[in-house]
Structures are given as structure tokens and as C-alpha cells.
mmCIF file with all atom_site columns, C-alpha atoms in Angstrom:
data_model
loop_
_atom_site.group_PDB
_atom_site.id
_atom_site.type_symbol
_atom_site.label_atom_id
_atom_site.label_alt_id
_atom_site.label_comp_id
_atom_site.label_asym_id
_atom_site.label_entity_id
_atom_site.label_seq_id
_atom_site.pdbx_PDB_ins_code
_atom_site.Cartn_x
_atom_site.Cartn_y
_atom_site.Cartn_z
_atom_site.occupancy
_atom_site.B_iso_or_equiv
_atom_site.pdbx_formal_charge
_atom_site.auth_seq_id
_atom_site.auth_comp_id
_atom_site.auth_asym_id
_atom_site.auth_atom_id
_atom_site.pdbx_PDB_model_num
ATOM 1   C CA . MET A 1 1   ? 0.019   0.020   -0.135  1.00 0.00 ? 183 MET A CA 1
ATOM 2   C CA . ALA A 1 2   ? 2.958   2.159   0.557   1.00 0.00 ? 184 ALA A CA 1
ATOM 3   C CA . VAL A 1 3   ? 4.154   1.465   -3.091  1.00 0.00 ? 185 VAL A CA 1
ATOM 4   C CA . ILE A 1 4   ? 0.678   2.369   -4.384  1.00 0.00 ? 186 ILE A CA 1
ATOM 5   C CA . ARG A 1 5   ? 0.402   5.813   -2.629  1.00 0.00 ? 187 ARG A CA 1
ATOM 6   C CA . HIS A 1 6   ? 3.973   6.764   -3.831  1.00 0.00 ? 188 HIS A CA 1
ATOM 7   C CA . ALA A 1 7   ? 3.300   5.972   -7.261  1.00 0.00 ? 189 ALA A CA 1
ATOM 8   C CA . TRP A 1 8   ? 0.034   7.897   -7.009  1.00 0.00 ? 190 TRP A CA 1
ATOM 9   C CA . ALA A 1 9   ? 1.730   11.087  -4.997  1.00 0.00 ? 191 ALA A CA 1
ATOM 10  C CA . GLY A 1 10  ? 3.499   11.913  -8.651  1.00 0.00 ? 192 GLY A CA 1
ATOM 11  C CA . SER A 1 11  ? 6.850   10.904  -7.341  1.00 0.00 ? 193 SER A CA 1
ATOM 12  C CA . GLY A 1 12  ? 9.576   10.276  -9.552  1.00 0.00 ? 194 GLY A CA 1
ATOM 13  C CA . GLU A 1 13  ? 11.996  8.865   -7.061  1.00 0.00 ? 195 GLU A CA 1
ATOM 14  C CA . ALA A 1 14  ? 12.458  5.154   -6.644  1.00 0.00 ? 196 ALA A CA 1
ATOM 15  C CA . TYR A 1 15  ? 11.016  3.480   -3.431  1.00 0.00 ? 197 TYR A CA 1
ATOM 16  C CA . GLU A 1 16  ? 12.690  1.757   -0.568  1.00 0.00 ? 198 GLU A CA 1
ATOM 17  C CA . GLY A 1 17  ? 10.633  0.128   1.668   1.00 0.00 ? 199 GLY A CA 1
ATOM 18  C CA . LYS A 1 18  ? 10.965  -2.241  4.392   1.00 0.00 ? 200 LYS A CA 1
ATOM 19  C CA . ARG A 1 19  ? 9.977   -5.424  1.871   1.00 0.00 ? 201 ARG A CA 1
ATOM 20  C CA . PHE A 1 20  ? 10.084  -3.979  -1.470  1.00 0.00 ? 202 PHE A CA 1
ATOM 21  C CA . SER A 1 21  ? 12.455  -1.817  -3.247  1.00 0.00 ? 203 SER A CA 1
ATOM 22  C CA . VAL A 1 22  ? 11.015  -0.711  -6.642  1.00 0.00 ? 204 VAL A CA 1
ATOM 23  C CA . PRO A 1 23  ? 12.541  1.764   -9.427  1.00 0.00 ? 205 PRO A CA 1
ATOM 24  C CA . ALA A 1 24  ? 10.536  5.146   -9.664  1.00 0.00 ? 206 ALA A CA 1
ATOM 25  C CA . LEU A 1 25  ? 6.653   4.471   -10.461 1.00 0.00 ? 207 LEU A CA 1
ATOM 26  C CA . PRO A 1 26  ? 5.060   7.580   -12.617 1.00 0.00 ? 208 PRO A CA 1
ATOM 27  C CA . VAL A 1 27  ? 1.728   7.277   -12.869 1.00 0.00 ? 209 VAL A CA 1
ATOM 28  C CA . THR A 1 28  ? -0.058  8.860   -15.776 1.00 0.00 ? 210 THR A CA 1
ATOM 29  C CA . PRO A 1 29  ? -2.189  10.698  -15.799 1.00 0.00 ? 211 PRO A CA 1
ATOM 30  C CA . LEU A 1 30  ? -1.955  11.230  -12.503 1.00 0.00 ? 212 LEU A CA 1
ATOM 31  C CA . PRO A 1 31  ? -5.338  11.235  -10.352 1.00 0.00 ? 213 PRO A CA 1
ATOM 32  C CA . GLU A 1 32  ? -6.631  14.417  -9.026  1.00 0.00 ? 214 GLU A CA 1
ATOM 33  C CA . VAL A 1 33  ? -7.548  12.925  -5.954  1.00 0.00 ? 215 VAL A CA 1
ATOM 34  C CA . ALA A 1 34  ? -5.945  9.508   -4.973  1.00 0.00 ? 216 ALA A CA 1
ATOM 35  C CA . PRO A 1 35  ? -8.009  6.534   -4.927  1.00 0.00 ? 217 PRO A CA 1
ATOM 36  C CA . ARG A 1 36  ? -9.018  5.724   -1.393  1.00 0.00 ? 218 ARG A CA 1
ATOM 37  C CA . LEU A 1 37  ? -7.395  2.218   -0.405  1.00 0.00 ? 219 LEU A CA 1
ATOM 38  C CA . LEU A 1 38  ? -9.417  -0.090  1.592   1.00 0.00 ? 220 LEU A CA 1
ATOM 39  C CA . ILE A 1 39  ? -8.814  -3.273  3.143   1.00 0.00 ? 221 ILE A CA 1
ATOM 40  C CA . GLY A 1 40  ? -11.691 -5.987  3.521   1.00 0.00 ? 222 GLY A CA 1
ATOM 41  C CA . ALA A 1 41  ? -11.098 -7.793  6.747   1.00 0.00 ? 223 ALA A CA 1
ATOM 42  C CA . GLN A 1 42  ? -12.942 -9.961  9.524   1.00 0.00 ? 224 GLN A CA 1
ATOM 43  C CA . SER A 1 43  ? -10.298 -11.018 12.056  1.00 0.00 ? 225 SER A CA 1
ATOM 44  C CA . PRO A 1 44  ? -9.079  -8.939  14.588  1.00 0.00 ? 226 PRO A CA 1
ATOM 45  C CA . VAL A 1 45  ? -5.696  -8.745  13.068  1.00 0.00 ? 227 VAL A CA 1
ATOM 46  C CA . GLY A 1 46  ? -6.985  -7.783  9.629   1.00 0.00 ? 228 GLY A CA 1
ATOM 47  C CA . ILE A 1 47  ? -9.436  -5.323  11.116  1.00 0.00 ? 229 ILE A CA 1
ATOM 48  C CA . ASP A 1 48  ? -6.426  -3.486  13.002  1.00 0.00 ? 230 ASP A CA 1
ATOM 49  C CA . ARG A 1 49  ? -4.315  -3.651  9.875   1.00 0.00 ? 231 ARG A CA 1
ATOM 50  C CA . ALA A 1 50  ? -6.919  -1.788  8.239   1.00 0.00 ? 232 ALA A CA 1
ATOM 51  C CA . ALA A 1 51  ? -7.174  0.768   10.783  1.00 0.00 ? 233 ALA A CA 1
ATOM 52  C CA . ARG A 1 52  ? -3.760  1.176   10.655  1.00 0.00 ? 234 ARG A CA 1
ATOM 53  C CA . ILE A 1 53  ? -2.586  1.554   7.211   1.00 0.00 ? 235 ILE A CA 1
ATOM 54  C CA . ALA A 1 54  ? -5.633  1.950   4.813   1.00 0.00 ? 236 ALA A CA 1
ATOM 55  C CA . ASP A 1 55  ? -8.161  4.439   4.198   1.00 0.00 ? 237 ASP A CA 1
ATOM 56  C CA . GLY A 1 56  ? -11.150 2.719   5.844   1.00 0.00 ? 238 GLY A CA 1
ATOM 57  C CA . VAL A 1 57  ? -12.425 -1.210  6.611   1.00 0.00 ? 239 VAL A CA 1
ATOM 58  C CA . ILE A 1 58  ? -14.776 -3.371  4.421   1.00 0.00 ? 240 ILE A CA 1
ATOM 59  C CA . THR A 1 59  ? -16.784 -5.291  7.273   1.00 0.00 ? 241 THR A CA 1
ATOM 60  C CA . LEU A 1 60  ? -18.200 -8.737  6.092   1.00 0.00 ? 242 LEU A CA 1
ATOM 61  C CA . GLN A 1 61  ? -19.927 -8.932  9.564   1.00 0.00 ? 243 GLN A CA 1
ATOM 62  C CA . ASN A 1 62  ? -22.115 -5.742  11.360  1.00 0.00 ? 244 ASN A CA 1
ATOM 63  C CA . ALA A 1 63  ? -20.191 -7.046  14.740  1.00 0.00 ? 245 ALA A CA 1
ATOM 64  C CA . HIS A 1 64  ? -17.132 -5.907  13.868  1.00 0.00 ? 246 HIS A CA 1
ATOM 65  C CA . PHE A 1 65  ? -17.870 -2.342  13.694  1.00 0.00 ? 247 PHE A CA 1
ATOM 66  C CA . THR A 1 66  ? -16.970 -1.815  17.316  1.00 0.00 ? 248 THR A CA 1
ATOM 67  C CA . ASN A 1 67  ? -13.393 -3.638  16.676  1.00 0.00 ? 249 ASN A CA 1
ATOM 68  C CA . TYR A 1 68  ? -12.653 -0.892  14.085  1.00 0.00 ? 250 TYR A CA 1
ATOM 69  C CA . GLN A 1 69  ? -13.770 1.744   16.419  1.00 0.00 ? 251 GLN A CA 1
ATOM 70  C CA . GLU A 1 70  ? -11.401 0.250   18.837  1.00 0.00 ? 252 GLU A CA 1
ATOM 71  C CA . SER A 1 71  ? -8.474  -0.378  16.651  1.00 0.00 ? 253 SER A CA 1
ATOM 72  C CA . ILE A 1 72  ? -8.869  3.247   15.435  1.00 0.00 ? 254 ILE A CA 1
ATOM 73  C CA . ALA A 1 73  ? -8.737  4.864   18.751  1.00 0.00 ? 255 ALA A CA 1
ATOM 74  C CA . LYS A 1 74  ? -5.740  2.573   19.452  1.00 0.00 ? 256 LYS A CA 1
ATOM 75  C CA . HIS A 1 75  ? -3.825  3.880   16.538  1.00 0.00 ? 257 HIS A CA 1
ATOM 76  C CA . GLY A 1 76  ? -4.467  7.521   17.291  1.00 0.00 ? 258 GLY A CA 1
ATOM 77  C CA . LYS A 1 77  ? -6.366  8.208   14.544  1.00 0.00 ? 259 LYS A CA 1
ATOM 78  C CA . ILE A 1 78  ? -9.837  10.552  14.395  1.00 0.00 ? 260 ILE A CA 1
ATOM 79  C CA . LEU A 1 79  ? -12.828 8.403   14.575  1.00 0.00 ? 261 LEU A CA 1
ATOM 80  C CA . ASP A 1 80  ? -15.044 10.777  12.865  1.00 0.00 ? 262 ASP A CA 1
ATOM 81  C CA . ASP A 1 81  ? -12.816 10.116  10.013  1.00 0.00 ? 263 ASP A CA 1
ATOM 82  C CA . ALA A 1 82  ? -12.919 6.687   9.961   1.00 0.00 ? 264 ALA A CA 1
ATOM 83  C CA . ARG A 1 83  ? -14.755 4.862   7.276   1.00 0.00 ? 265 ARG A CA 1
ATOM 84  C CA . ILE A 1 84  ? -16.486 1.690   7.385   1.00 0.00 ? 266 ILE A CA 1
ATOM 85  C CA . TYR A 1 85  ? -17.911 -0.288  3.853   1.00 0.00 ? 267 TYR A CA 1
ATOM 86  C CA . ALA A 1 86  ? -20.274 -2.279  5.218   1.00 0.00 ? 268 ALA A CA 1
ATOM 87  C CA . SER A 1 87  ? -21.157 -5.667  3.609   1.00 0.00 ? 269 SER A CA 1
ATOM 88  C CA . GLN A 1 88  ? -24.704 -6.478  4.597   1.00 0.00 ? 270 GLN A CA 1
ATOM 89  C CA . TRP A 1 89  ? -25.435 -10.924 3.871   1.00 0.00 ? 271 TRP A CA 1
ATOM 90  C CA . ALA A 1 90  ? -29.295 -10.101 3.339   1.00 0.00 ? 272 ALA A CA 1
ATOM 91  C CA . VAL A 1 91  ? -31.529 -10.676 1.026   1.00 0.00 ? 273 VAL A CA 1
ATOM 92  C CA . VAL A 1 92  ? -34.566 -7.691  0.609   1.00 0.00 ? 274 VAL A CA 1
ATOM 93  C CA . ALA A 1 93  ? -37.611 -8.466  -1.051  1.00 0.00 ? 275 ALA A CA 1
ATOM 94  C CA . GLU A 1 94  ? -41.193 -7.738  -0.869  1.00 0.00 ? 276 GLU A CA 1
ATOM 95  C CA . ASP A 1 95  ? -41.424 -11.343 0.066   1.00 0.00 ? 277 ASP A CA 1
ATOM 96  C CA . PRO A 1 96  ? -38.124 -12.418 1.313   1.00 0.00 ? 278 PRO A CA 1
ATOM 97  C CA . GLU A 1 97  ? -39.280 -16.146 2.429   1.00 0.00 ? 279 GLU A CA 1
ATOM 98  C CA . ARG A 1 98  ? -40.523 -16.651 -1.018  1.00 0.00 ? 280 ARG A CA 1
ATOM 99  C CA . GLU A 1 99  ? -37.539 -15.142 -2.599  1.00 0.00 ? 281 GLU A CA 1
ATOM 100 C CA . TRP A 1 100 ? -35.323 -17.171 -0.444  1.00 0.00 ? 282 TRP A CA 1
ATOM 101 C CA . ALA A 1 101 ? -37.366 -20.402 -1.550  1.00 0.00 ? 283 ALA A CA 1
ATOM 102 C CA . ARG A 1 102 ? -36.132 -19.070 -5.174  1.00 0.00 ? 284 ARG A CA 1
ATOM 103 C CA . ILE A 1 103 ? -32.829 -18.241 -4.676  1.00 0.00 ? 285 ILE A CA 1
ATOM 104 C CA . GLY A 1 104 ? -31.529 -20.247 -1.548  1.00 0.00 ? 286 GLY A CA 1
ATOM 105 C CA . GLU A 1 105 ? -29.556 -22.848 -3.288  1.00 0.00 ? 287 GLU A CA 1
ATOM 106 C CA . HIS A 1 106 ? -27.395 -19.860 -5.103  1.00 0.00 ? 288 HIS A CA 1
ATOM 107 C CA . ALA A 1 107 ? -26.685 -18.565 -1.782  1.00 0.00 ? 289 ALA A CA 1
ATOM 108 C CA . LEU A 1 108 ? -26.016 -21.933 -0.048  1.00 0.00 ? 290 LEU A CA 1
ATOM 109 C CA . TYR A 1 109 ? -23.201 -22.700 -2.908  1.00 0.00 ? 291 TYR A CA 1
ATOM 110 C CA . GLN A 1 110 ? -21.550 -19.198 -2.752  1.00 0.00 ? 292 GLN A CA 1
ATOM 111 C CA . MET A 1 111 ? -21.165 -19.486 1.249   1.00 0.00 ? 293 MET A CA 1
ATOM 112 C CA . ASN A 1 112 ? -19.588 -23.167 0.661   1.00 0.00 ? 294 ASN A CA 1
ATOM 113 C CA . LYS A 1 113 ? -17.374 -21.992 -1.904  1.00 0.00 ? 295 LYS A CA 1
ATOM 114 C CA . TYR A 1 114 ? -16.183 -19.164 0.246   1.00 0.00 ? 296 TYR A CA 1
ATOM 115 C CA . ILE A 1 115 ? -15.601 -21.858 3.158   1.00 0.00 ? 297 ILE A CA 1
ATOM 116 C CA . GLU A 1 116 ? -13.794 -24.098 0.914   1.00 0.00 ? 298 GLU A CA 1
ATOM 117 C CA . TRP A 1 117 ? -11.361 -21.238 -0.379  1.00 0.00 ? 299 TRP A CA 1
ATOM 118 C CA . GLY A 1 118 ? -10.763 -20.745 3.402   1.00 0.00 ? 300 GLY A CA 1
ATOM 119 C CA . SER A 1 119 ? -12.071 -17.106 3.236   1.00 0.00 ? 301 SER A CA 1
ATOM 120 C CA . PHE A 1 120 ? -12.879 -17.151 7.151   1.00 0.00 ? 302 PHE A CA 1
ATOM 121 C CA . GLU A 1 121 ? -9.943  -16.228 9.115   1.00 0.00 ? 303 GLU A CA 1
ATOM 122 C CA . GLY A 1 122 ? -9.287  -17.546 12.793  1.00 0.00 ? 304 GLY A CA 1
ATOM 123 C CA . PRO A 1 123 ? -10.165 -20.278 14.724  1.00 0.00 ? 305 PRO A CA 1
ATOM 124 C CA . ASP A 1 124 ? -13.846 -20.366 14.004  1.00 0.00 ? 306 ASP A CA 1
ATOM 125 C CA . GLN A 1 125 ? -14.227 -21.207 10.806  1.00 0.00 ? 307 GLN A CA 1
ATOM 126 C CA . PRO A 1 126 ? -17.490 -22.517 9.999   1.00 0.00 ? 308 PRO A CA 1
ATOM 127 C CA . SER A 1 127 ? -18.009 -25.938 8.188   1.00 0.00 ? 309 SER A CA 1
ATOM 128 C CA . ALA A 1 128 ? -19.777 -26.163 4.920   1.00 0.00 ? 310 ALA A CA 1
ATOM 129 C CA . PHE A 1 129 ? -23.620 -25.529 5.329   1.00 0.00 ? 311 PHE A CA 1
ATOM 130 C CA . ASP A 1 130 ? -26.066 -28.401 4.383   1.00 0.00 ? 312 ASP A CA 1
ATOM 131 C CA . ASN A 1 131 ? -29.130 -26.882 3.085   1.00 0.00 ? 313 ASN A CA 1
ATOM 132 C CA . PRO A 1 132 ? -30.278 -22.686 2.752   1.00 0.00 ? 314 PRO A CA 1
ATOM 133 C CA . GLN A 1 133 ? -32.288 -22.917 6.114   1.00 0.00 ? 315 GLN A CA 1
ATOM 134 C CA . HIS A 1 134 ? -28.808 -23.661 7.628   1.00 0.00 ? 316 HIS A CA 1
ATOM 135 C CA . LEU A 1 135 ? -27.981 -20.497 6.590   1.00 0.00 ? 317 LEU A CA 1
ATOM 136 C CA . LEU A 1 136 ? -30.641 -18.756 7.995   1.00 0.00 ? 318 LEU A CA 1
ATOM 137 C CA . ASP A 1 137 ? -30.726 -20.579 11.327  1.00 0.00 ? 319 ASP A CA 1
ATOM 138 C CA . ALA A 1 138 ? -26.724 -19.814 11.592  1.00 0.00 ? 320 ALA A CA 1
ATOM 139 C CA . GLY A 1 139 ? -27.509 -16.015 10.793  1.00 0.00 ? 321 GLY A CA 1
ATOM 140 C CA . ALA A 1 140 ? -25.214 -16.286 7.920   1.00 0.00 ? 322 ALA A CA 1
ATOM 141 C CA . TYR A 1 141 ? -27.980 -14.637 5.653   1.00 0.00 ? 323 TYR A CA 1
ATOM 142 C CA . LYS A 1 142 ? -30.788 -12.593 7.064   1.00 0.00 ? 324 LYS A CA 1
ATOM 143 C CA . LEU A 1 143 ? -34.328 -11.808 5.399   1.00 0.00 ? 325 LEU A CA 1
ATOM 144 C CA . MET A 1 144 ? -35.899 -8.640  5.388   1.00 0.00 ? 326 MET A CA 1
ATOM 145 C CA . ASP A 1 145 ? -38.499 -6.681  3.658   1.00 0.00 ? 327 ASP A CA 1
ATOM 146 C CA . ALA A 1 146 ? -38.215 -2.894  2.944   1.00 0.00 ? 328 ALA A CA 1
ATOM 147 C CA . SER A 1 147 ? -39.698 -1.887  6.356   1.00 0.00 ? 329 SER A CA 1
ATOM 148 C CA . MET A 1 148 ? -37.384 -3.898  8.215   1.00 0.00 ? 330 MET A CA 1
ATOM 149 C CA . ALA A 1 149 ? -34.162 -3.157  5.960   1.00 0.00 ? 331 ALA A CA 1
ATOM 150 C CA . VAL A 1 150 ? -35.067 0.660   6.625   1.00 0.00 ? 332 VAL A CA 1
ATOM 151 C CA . ASP A 1 151 ? -35.174 0.253   10.120  1.00 0.00 ? 333 ASP A CA 1
ATOM 152 C CA . GLU A 1 152 ? -31.710 -1.946  10.594  1.00 0.00 ? 334 GLU A CA 1
ATOM 153 C CA . LEU A 1 153 ? -29.682 0.479   8.250   1.00 0.00 ? 335 LEU A CA 1
ATOM 154 C CA . VAL A 1 154 ? -30.889 3.786   10.085  1.00 0.00 ? 336 VAL A CA 1
ATOM 155 C CA . THR A 1 155 ? -30.372 2.063   13.533  1.00 0.00 ? 337 THR A CA 1
ATOM 156 C CA . MET A 1 156 ? -27.000 0.882   12.320  1.00 0.00 ? 338 MET A CA 1
ATOM 157 C CA . ALA A 1 157 ? -26.088 4.357   10.490  1.00 0.00 ? 339 ALA A CA 1
ATOM 158 C CA . THR A 1 158 ? -27.390 6.613   13.818  1.00 0.00 ? 340 THR A CA 1
ATOM 159 C CA . GLU A 1 159 ? -24.870 4.182   16.296  1.00 0.00 ? 341 GLU A CA 1
ATOM 160 C CA . PHE A 1 160 ? -21.954 4.102   13.841  1.00 0.00 ? 342 PHE A CA 1
ATOM 161 C CA . PRO A 1 161 ? -21.704 7.492   11.541  1.00 0.00 ? 343 PRO A CA 1
ATOM 162 C CA . GLN A 1 162 ? -18.565 5.987   10.045  1.00 0.00 ? 344 GLN A CA 1
ATOM 163 C CA . ILE A 1 163 ? -20.318 3.904   7.921   1.00 0.00 ? 345 ILE A CA 1
ATOM 164 C CA . ARG A 1 164 ? -20.162 5.440   4.501   1.00 0.00 ? 346 ARG A CA 1
ATOM 165 C CA . ASP A 1 165 ? -21.973 3.104   2.594   1.00 0.00 ? 347 ASP A CA 1
ATOM 166 C CA . PHE A 1 166 ? -23.865 -0.394  3.114   1.00 0.00 ? 348 PHE A CA 1
ATOM 167 C CA . HIS A 1 167 ? -23.794 -2.738  -0.006  1.00 0.00 ? 349 HIS A CA 1
ATOM 168 C CA . TYR A 1 168 ? -25.525 -6.154  -0.982  1.00 0.00 ? 350 TYR A CA 1
ATOM 169 C CA . TRP A 1 169 ? -24.863 -8.999  -3.279  1.00 0.00 ? 351 TRP A CA 1
ATOM 170 C CA . ALA A 1 170 ? -26.418 -8.074  -6.511  1.00 0.00 ? 352 ALA A CA 1
ATOM 171 C CA . GLN A 1 171 ? -26.913 -11.097 -8.204  1.00 0.00 ? 353 GLN A CA 1
ATOM 172 C CA . LEU A 1 172 ? -25.682 -14.615 -6.760  1.00 0.00 ? 354 LEU A CA 1
ATOM 173 C CA . PRO A 1 173 ? -23.992 -17.276 -8.521  1.00 0.00 ? 355 PRO A CA 1
ATOM 174 C CA . GLY A 1 174 ? -25.900 -19.166 -10.988 1.00 0.00 ? 356 GLY A CA 1
ATOM 175 C CA . GLU A 1 175 ? -28.326 -16.532 -10.539 1.00 0.00 ? 357 GLU A CA 1
ATOM 176 C CA . SER A 1 176 ? -29.977 -14.590 -13.542 1.00 0.00 ? 358 SER A CA 1
ATOM 177 C CA . VAL A 1 177 ? -29.029 -10.903 -13.991 1.00 0.00 ? 359 VAL A CA 1
ATOM 178 C CA . GLU A 1 178 ? -32.924 -10.028 -14.251 1.00 0.00 ? 360 GLU A CA 1
ATOM 179 C CA . SER A 1 179 ? -33.237 -11.875 -11.036 1.00 0.00 ? 361 SER A CA 1
ATOM 180 C CA . GLY A 1 180 ? -30.940 -10.093 -8.900  1.00 0.00 ? 362 GLY A CA 1
ATOM 181 C CA . SER A 1 181 ? -31.610 -6.836  -10.741 1.00 0.00 ? 363 SER A CA 1
ATOM 182 C CA . ALA A 1 182 ? -35.280 -7.140  -9.363  1.00 0.00 ? 364 ALA A CA 1
ATOM 183 C CA . ARG A 1 183 ? -33.935 -7.082  -5.958  1.00 0.00 ? 365 ARG A CA 1
ATOM 184 C CA . ILE A 1 184 ? -31.489 -4.010  -6.361  1.00 0.00 ? 366 ILE A CA 1
ATOM 185 C CA . GLN A 1 185 ? -34.380 -2.196  -7.955  1.00 0.00 ? 367 GLN A CA 1
ATOM 186 C CA . TYR A 1 186 ? -36.549 -2.998  -4.873  1.00 0.00 ? 368 TYR A CA 1
ATOM 187 C CA . ILE A 1 187 ? -34.040 -1.837  -2.579  1.00 0.00 ? 369 ILE A CA 1
ATOM 188 C CA . ALA A 1 188 ? -33.468 1.538   -5.077  1.00 0.00 ? 370 ALA A CA 1
ATOM 189 C CA . ASP A 1 189 ? -37.076 2.185   -4.683  1.00 0.00 ? 371 ASP A CA 1
ATOM 190 C CA . LYS A 1 190 ? -38.296 1.335   -1.132  1.00 0.00 ? 372 LYS A CA 1
ATOM 191 C CA . VAL A 1 191 ? -35.197 1.361   1.301   1.00 0.00 ? 373 VAL A CA 1
ATOM 192 C CA . ILE A 1 192 ? -33.077 3.831   0.029   1.00 0.00 ? 374 ILE A CA 1
ATOM 193 C CA . PRO A 1 193 ? -35.415 6.906   -0.306  1.00 0.00 ? 375 PRO A CA 1
ATOM 194 C CA . GLU A 1 194 ? -36.650 6.263   2.870   1.00 0.00 ? 376 GLU A CA 1
ATOM 195 C CA . VAL A 1 195 ? -33.177 5.613   4.730   1.00 0.00 ? 377 VAL A CA 1
ATOM 196 C CA . THR A 1 196 ? -32.362 8.989   3.244   1.00 0.00 ? 378 THR A CA 1
ATOM 197 C CA . ARG A 1 197 ? -34.918 10.661  4.421   1.00 0.00 ? 379 ARG A CA 1
ATOM 198 C CA . LYS A 1 198 ? -34.958 9.339   8.083   1.00 0.00 ? 380 LYS A CA 1
ATOM 199 C CA . LEU A 1 199 ? -31.260 10.153  8.171   1.00 0.00 ? 381 LEU A CA 1
ATOM 200 C CA . GLY A 1 200 ? -32.076 13.577  6.967   1.00 0.00 ? 382 GLY A CA 1
ATOM 201 C CA . GLY A 1 201 ? -29.720 13.492  4.129   1.00 0.00 ? 383 GLY A CA 1
#
């Protein structure tokens, strides 16, 4: 990340760091504003690393917001400047139970692939899930209609003002573009305007 920041700063000098030594890395065109560098993390070590060297954290569980706040404070950074980009493992639809019955197998495949790839850090790595209901029972996915989603997002954004965005899976593996797009449209029509209104935006 230090190498990338060095290059984006427009420096014509070589970089000498703890682990890497590279020649001059001119970037053209030079960005007017350097893009933010984010780290996705879920283990305490990863979240702490994001607080220490990144411009924000991509969380995979809402329970990690507090861990990130604590790490920001530990590293002497300004809490108001911290940035959380919050992944939401949720299906938001007018009839979420019916939607889950239709797409749950796709979510099951996705989650089990992440487990197979070793994506979950630390000693509490889950075993593969047997069926879509087990995903719900474990809290790996939530089912919500617009009203429930609005309430949850407003509560989180109020309690954790460091949250800069919430994001959802637009399309699950094997699901059609049209199917995923319908849920995104539902969020755009029924959730975002109400969240914006309640947060005074």
C-alpha cells in the first residue's frame, strides 16, 4: 500500500521500503485525488491492519464495527474520519421468504465456496452448510422486507456514523441478471429513499 501511495503521489523517485524496493513508478495521468485504499477484513488482526494502514475497512459482519472503532482509537486516529463499508448478507424483497425459496440454493453455493477457499479467518471457521435453511439458522443470511431493512440500516448508521455505505450482493452465483436486478431495484425504490429521509439526507 505504501508503494501504491508513493506512485499516486507523482513521485519520480525510487521507493525503498521494509519489504520492497522498486524503481520510480510514474503514474499518468496522475489522479487529481488519490483513490481510497480499503482493506476487507474480519479477523481482529485484519481489522486492526485496516485501521492502521488503510483508508477504510470493508466489513463482512456488522459485529465488527466496534472492533474497527477500537482499533482506530488505539492507533491514535480520528474516529470521525474513520470509514466503514458495510457488507450486508441479506436478501431484501417484498416477500423475502418466497425469494429465499427461489434463490437460497445460490446463496448456499456461494457461502460454501467461500468456506472451501478458506475465506474465514481465525479458529472459528464454519463447516460447509447442508442446506439454505441452515444458512438462516446460523445467521449467515438475513431475510428482510423494505420496512425491516430501513429500520436496521437507520439504526446502524445512527449508532456508527463511520459507516459510509452499505452494500449487498447484486447477483448470486448461477442467478440470472434479471433476478438480481429486481432485488436491487426494490432496494432503490423502497429502501434507499426512506433511509435517506430518516437520516435527514
